[in-house]
């Protein structure tokens, strides 16, 4: 899991790139076999901080990769935020998205990438 922190006008944003690809079955050897699909890696680019609260926070997943070279699908989501927030993410299924926060405080943002078969590890 990768985490990034950004301060936006007193708003603390914790960004994490994580997935949920493995089912937990089988052996403990995570090395992909020749015919197996390897999971992609979700990466969040460096954030410029601090930002005023009125600014929108750019989210960049273009550094995400897939070892098999498969095309990636993206899903940004807000896991937690301050009480009473009505924040949103525009273009939440694109590699470049925007967090639009409305209340100062801590926001936890998740990025999951998928290669058409499995989510990021």
PDB file of C-alpha atoms in Angstrom:
ATOM      1  CA  UNK A   1       0.000   0.000   0.000  1.00  0.00           C
ATOM      2  CA  UNK A   2       1.231   3.482  -0.875  1.00  0.00           C
ATOM      3  CA  UNK A   3       0.139   6.522   1.107  1.00  0.00           C
ATOM      4  CA  UNK A   4       0.477  10.224   0.321  1.00  0.00           C
ATOM      5  CA  UNK A   5      -0.428  13.154   2.538  1.00  0.00           C
ATOM      6  CA  UNK A   6      -1.399  16.627   1.330  1.00  0.00           C
ATOM      7  CA  UNK A   7      -2.445  19.707   3.274  1.00  0.00           C
ATOM      8  CA  UNK A   8      -5.193  21.713   1.627  1.00  0.00           C
ATOM      9  CA  UNK A   9      -6.283  24.822   3.526  1.00  0.00           C
ATOM     10  CA  UNK A  10      -6.196  23.045   6.849  1.00  0.00           C
ATOM     11  CA  UNK A  11      -7.547  19.931   5.160  1.00  0.00           C
ATOM     12  CA  UNK A  12      -5.323  16.894   5.534  1.00  0.00           C
ATOM     13  CA  UNK A  13      -5.697  14.418   2.697  1.00  0.00           C
ATOM     14  CA  UNK A  14      -4.318  10.914   3.137  1.00  0.00           C
ATOM     15  CA  UNK A  15      -4.055   9.189  -0.219  1.00  0.00           C
ATOM     16  CA  UNK A  16      -3.517   5.472  -0.479  1.00  0.00           C
ATOM     17  CA  UNK A  17      -3.026   3.208  -3.447  1.00  0.00           C
ATOM     18  CA  UNK A  18      -4.233  -0.259  -2.657  1.00  0.00           C
ATOM     19  CA  UNK A  19      -6.120  -3.149  -4.082  1.00  0.00           C
ATOM     20  CA  UNK A  20      -7.912  -6.296  -3.185  1.00  0.00           C
ATOM     21  CA  UNK A  21      -6.819  -8.680  -5.867  1.00  0.00           C
ATOM     22  CA  UNK A  22      -5.674 -11.823  -4.074  1.00  0.00           C
ATOM     23  CA  UNK A  23      -8.159 -14.413  -2.917  1.00  0.00           C
ATOM     24  CA  UNK A  24      -5.681 -15.820  -0.409  1.00  0.00           C
ATOM     25  CA  UNK A  25      -5.895 -19.383  -1.720  1.00  0.00           C
ATOM     26  CA  UNK A  26      -3.119 -21.592  -3.013  1.00  0.00           C
ATOM     27  CA  UNK A  27       0.543 -21.560  -2.108  1.00  0.00           C
ATOM     28  CA  UNK A  28       2.465 -18.660  -0.572  1.00  0.00           C
ATOM     29  CA  UNK A  29       4.596 -18.147  -3.694  1.00  0.00           C
ATOM     30  CA  UNK A  30       3.395 -14.872  -5.251  1.00  0.00           C
ATOM     31  CA  UNK A  31       5.631 -15.275  -8.306  1.00  0.00           C
ATOM     32  CA  UNK A  32       3.415 -15.345 -11.402  1.00  0.00           C
ATOM     33  CA  UNK A  33       3.709 -18.389 -13.634  1.00  0.00           C
ATOM     34  CA  UNK A  34       4.248 -17.948 -17.385  1.00  0.00           C
ATOM     35  CA  UNK A  35       0.526 -18.240 -18.099  1.00  0.00           C
ATOM     36  CA  UNK A  36      -0.683 -16.319 -15.028  1.00  0.00           C
ATOM     37  CA  UNK A  37      -1.761 -12.706 -15.036  1.00  0.00           C
ATOM     38  CA  UNK A  38       0.307 -10.590 -12.635  1.00  0.00           C
ATOM     39  CA  UNK A  39      -1.555  -7.868 -10.715  1.00  0.00           C
ATOM     40  CA  UNK A  40      -0.963  -4.219 -11.619  1.00  0.00           C
ATOM     41  CA  UNK A  41       0.632  -1.710  -9.238  1.00  0.00           C
ATOM     42  CA  UNK A  42      -1.324   1.409  -8.255  1.00  0.00           C
ATOM     43  CA  UNK A  43       0.811   4.534  -7.894  1.00  0.00           C
ATOM     44  CA  UNK A  44      -0.201   8.052  -6.881  1.00  0.00           C
ATOM     45  CA  UNK A  45       2.100  10.794  -8.190  1.00  0.00           C
ATOM     46  CA  UNK A  46       3.607  13.374  -5.858  1.00  0.00           C
ATOM     47  CA  UNK A  47       1.162  15.954  -4.608  1.00  0.00           C
ATOM     48  CA  UNK A  48       1.883  19.664  -4.350  1.00  0.00           C
ATOM     49  CA  UNK A  49       1.091  20.813  -0.824  1.00  0.00           C
ATOM     50  CA  UNK A  50      -0.165  23.003   0.804  1.00  0.00           C
ATOM     51  CA  UNK A  51      -3.175  24.100  -1.219  1.00  0.00           C
ATOM     52  CA  UNK A  52      -5.916  26.553  -0.217  1.00  0.00           C
ATOM     53  CA  UNK A  53      -9.220  24.900   0.650  1.00  0.00           C
ATOM     54  CA  UNK A  54     -10.858  26.528  -2.360  1.00  0.00           C
ATOM     55  CA  UNK A  55      -8.376  24.764  -4.666  1.00  0.00           C
ATOM     56  CA  UNK A  56      -9.180  21.437  -6.219  1.00  0.00           C
ATOM     57  CA  UNK A  57      -6.593  18.740  -5.523  1.00  0.00           C
ATOM     58  CA  UNK A  58      -5.254  16.980  -8.624  1.00  0.00           C
ATOM     59  CA  UNK A  59      -4.956  13.191  -8.335  1.00  0.00           C
ATOM     60  CA  UNK A  60      -2.536  11.497 -10.743  1.00  0.00           C
ATOM     61  CA  UNK A  61      -2.311   7.729 -11.262  1.00  0.00           C
ATOM     62  CA  UNK A  62      -0.324   7.821 -14.524  1.00  0.00           C
ATOM     63  CA  UNK A  63       2.656   6.151 -12.807  1.00  0.00           C
ATOM     64  CA  UNK A  64       0.564   2.996 -12.220  1.00  0.00           C
ATOM     65  CA  UNK A  65       1.872  -0.018 -14.124  1.00  0.00           C
ATOM     66  CA  UNK A  66       1.002  -3.543 -15.168  1.00  0.00           C
ATOM     67  CA  UNK A  67       3.853  -6.084 -15.514  1.00  0.00           C
ATOM     68  CA  UNK A  68       1.975  -7.836 -18.340  1.00  0.00           C
ATOM     69  CA  UNK A  69       1.458  -4.601 -20.280  1.00  0.00           C
ATOM     70  CA  UNK A  70      -2.338  -4.841 -20.006  1.00  0.00           C
ATOM     71  CA  UNK A  71      -4.461  -1.690 -20.334  1.00  0.00           C
ATOM     72  CA  UNK A  72      -5.452  -0.335 -16.926  1.00  0.00           C
ATOM     73  CA  UNK A  73      -8.801   0.739 -15.513  1.00  0.00           C
ATOM     74  CA  UNK A  74      -8.830   3.204 -12.597  1.00  0.00           C
ATOM     75  CA  UNK A  75     -11.138   3.706  -9.625  1.00  0.00           C
ATOM     76  CA  UNK A  76     -10.660   6.585  -7.176  1.00  0.00           C
ATOM     77  CA  UNK A  77     -12.858   6.729  -4.074  1.00  0.00           C
ATOM     78  CA  UNK A  78     -13.174   8.650  -0.824  1.00  0.00           C
ATOM     79  CA  UNK A  79     -12.945   6.199   2.067  1.00  0.00           C
ATOM     80  CA  UNK A  80     -13.291   8.671   4.946  1.00  0.00           C
ATOM     81  CA  UNK A  81     -13.673  12.397   5.480  1.00  0.00           C
ATOM     82  CA  UNK A  82     -14.536  14.890   8.196  1.00  0.00           C
ATOM     83  CA  UNK A  83     -18.029  14.932   9.668  1.00  0.00           C
ATOM     84  CA  UNK A  84     -20.558  16.614   7.423  1.00  0.00           C
ATOM     85  CA  UNK A  85     -18.387  16.642   4.305  1.00  0.00           C
ATOM     86  CA  UNK A  86     -19.861  16.417   0.840  1.00  0.00           C
ATOM     87  CA  UNK A  87     -16.574  15.978  -1.042  1.00  0.00           C
ATOM     88  CA  UNK A  88     -16.460  14.352  -4.438  1.00  0.00           C
ATOM     89  CA  UNK A  89     -13.986  13.088  -7.008  1.00  0.00           C
ATOM     90  CA  UNK A  90     -14.463  14.189 -10.593  1.00  0.00           C
ATOM     91  CA  UNK A  91     -13.362  11.763 -13.321  1.00  0.00           C
ATOM     92  CA  UNK A  92     -13.154   8.988 -10.692  1.00  0.00           C
ATOM     93  CA  UNK A  93     -12.507   6.319 -13.355  1.00  0.00           C
ATOM     94  CA  UNK A  94      -9.691   8.201 -15.105  1.00  0.00           C
ATOM     95  CA  UNK A  95      -5.947   8.254 -14.367  1.00  0.00           C
ATOM     96  CA  UNK A  96      -6.207  12.022 -13.795  1.00  0.00           C
ATOM     97  CA  UNK A  97      -8.955  12.894 -11.320  1.00  0.00           C
ATOM     98  CA  UNK A  98      -9.768  15.779  -8.997  1.00  0.00           C
ATOM     99  CA  UNK A  99     -10.693  15.774  -5.312  1.00  0.00           C
ATOM    100  CA  UNK A 100     -13.222  18.539  -4.645  1.00  0.00           C
ATOM    101  CA  UNK A 101     -13.263  18.972  -0.863  1.00  0.00           C
ATOM    102  CA  UNK A 102     -15.747  21.219   0.877  1.00  0.00           C
ATOM    103  CA  UNK A 103     -14.795  20.908   4.550  1.00  0.00           C
ATOM    104  CA  UNK A 104     -11.329  21.195   6.155  1.00  0.00           C
ATOM    105  CA  UNK A 105     -10.134  17.963   7.726  1.00  0.00           C
ATOM    106  CA  UNK A 106      -8.670  14.550   7.000  1.00  0.00           C
ATOM    107  CA  UNK A 107      -9.712  12.729   3.827  1.00  0.00           C
ATOM    108  CA  UNK A 108      -8.605   9.210   2.959  1.00  0.00           C
ATOM    109  CA  UNK A 109      -8.594   8.607  -0.786  1.00  0.00           C
ATOM    110  CA  UNK A 110      -8.174   5.151  -2.314  1.00  0.00           C
ATOM    111  CA  UNK A 111      -6.904   4.264  -5.773  1.00  0.00           C
ATOM    112  CA  UNK A 112      -7.466   0.799  -7.208  1.00  0.00           C
ATOM    113  CA  UNK A 113      -6.265  -0.120 -10.695  1.00  0.00           C
ATOM    114  CA  UNK A 114      -7.428  -3.177 -12.603  1.00  0.00           C
ATOM    115  CA  UNK A 115      -5.905  -4.825 -15.675  1.00  0.00           C
ATOM    116  CA  UNK A 116      -9.171  -6.377 -16.830  1.00  0.00           C
ATOM    117  CA  UNK A 117      -8.609  -9.473 -14.707  1.00  0.00           C
ATOM    118  CA  UNK A 118      -7.260  -8.563 -11.273  1.00  0.00           C
ATOM    119  CA  UNK A 119      -7.055  -5.504  -9.000  1.00  0.00           C
ATOM    120  CA  UNK A 120      -3.825  -3.850  -7.918  1.00  0.00           C
ATOM    121  CA  UNK A 121      -1.787  -5.621  -5.264  1.00  0.00           C
TER     122      UNK A 121
END
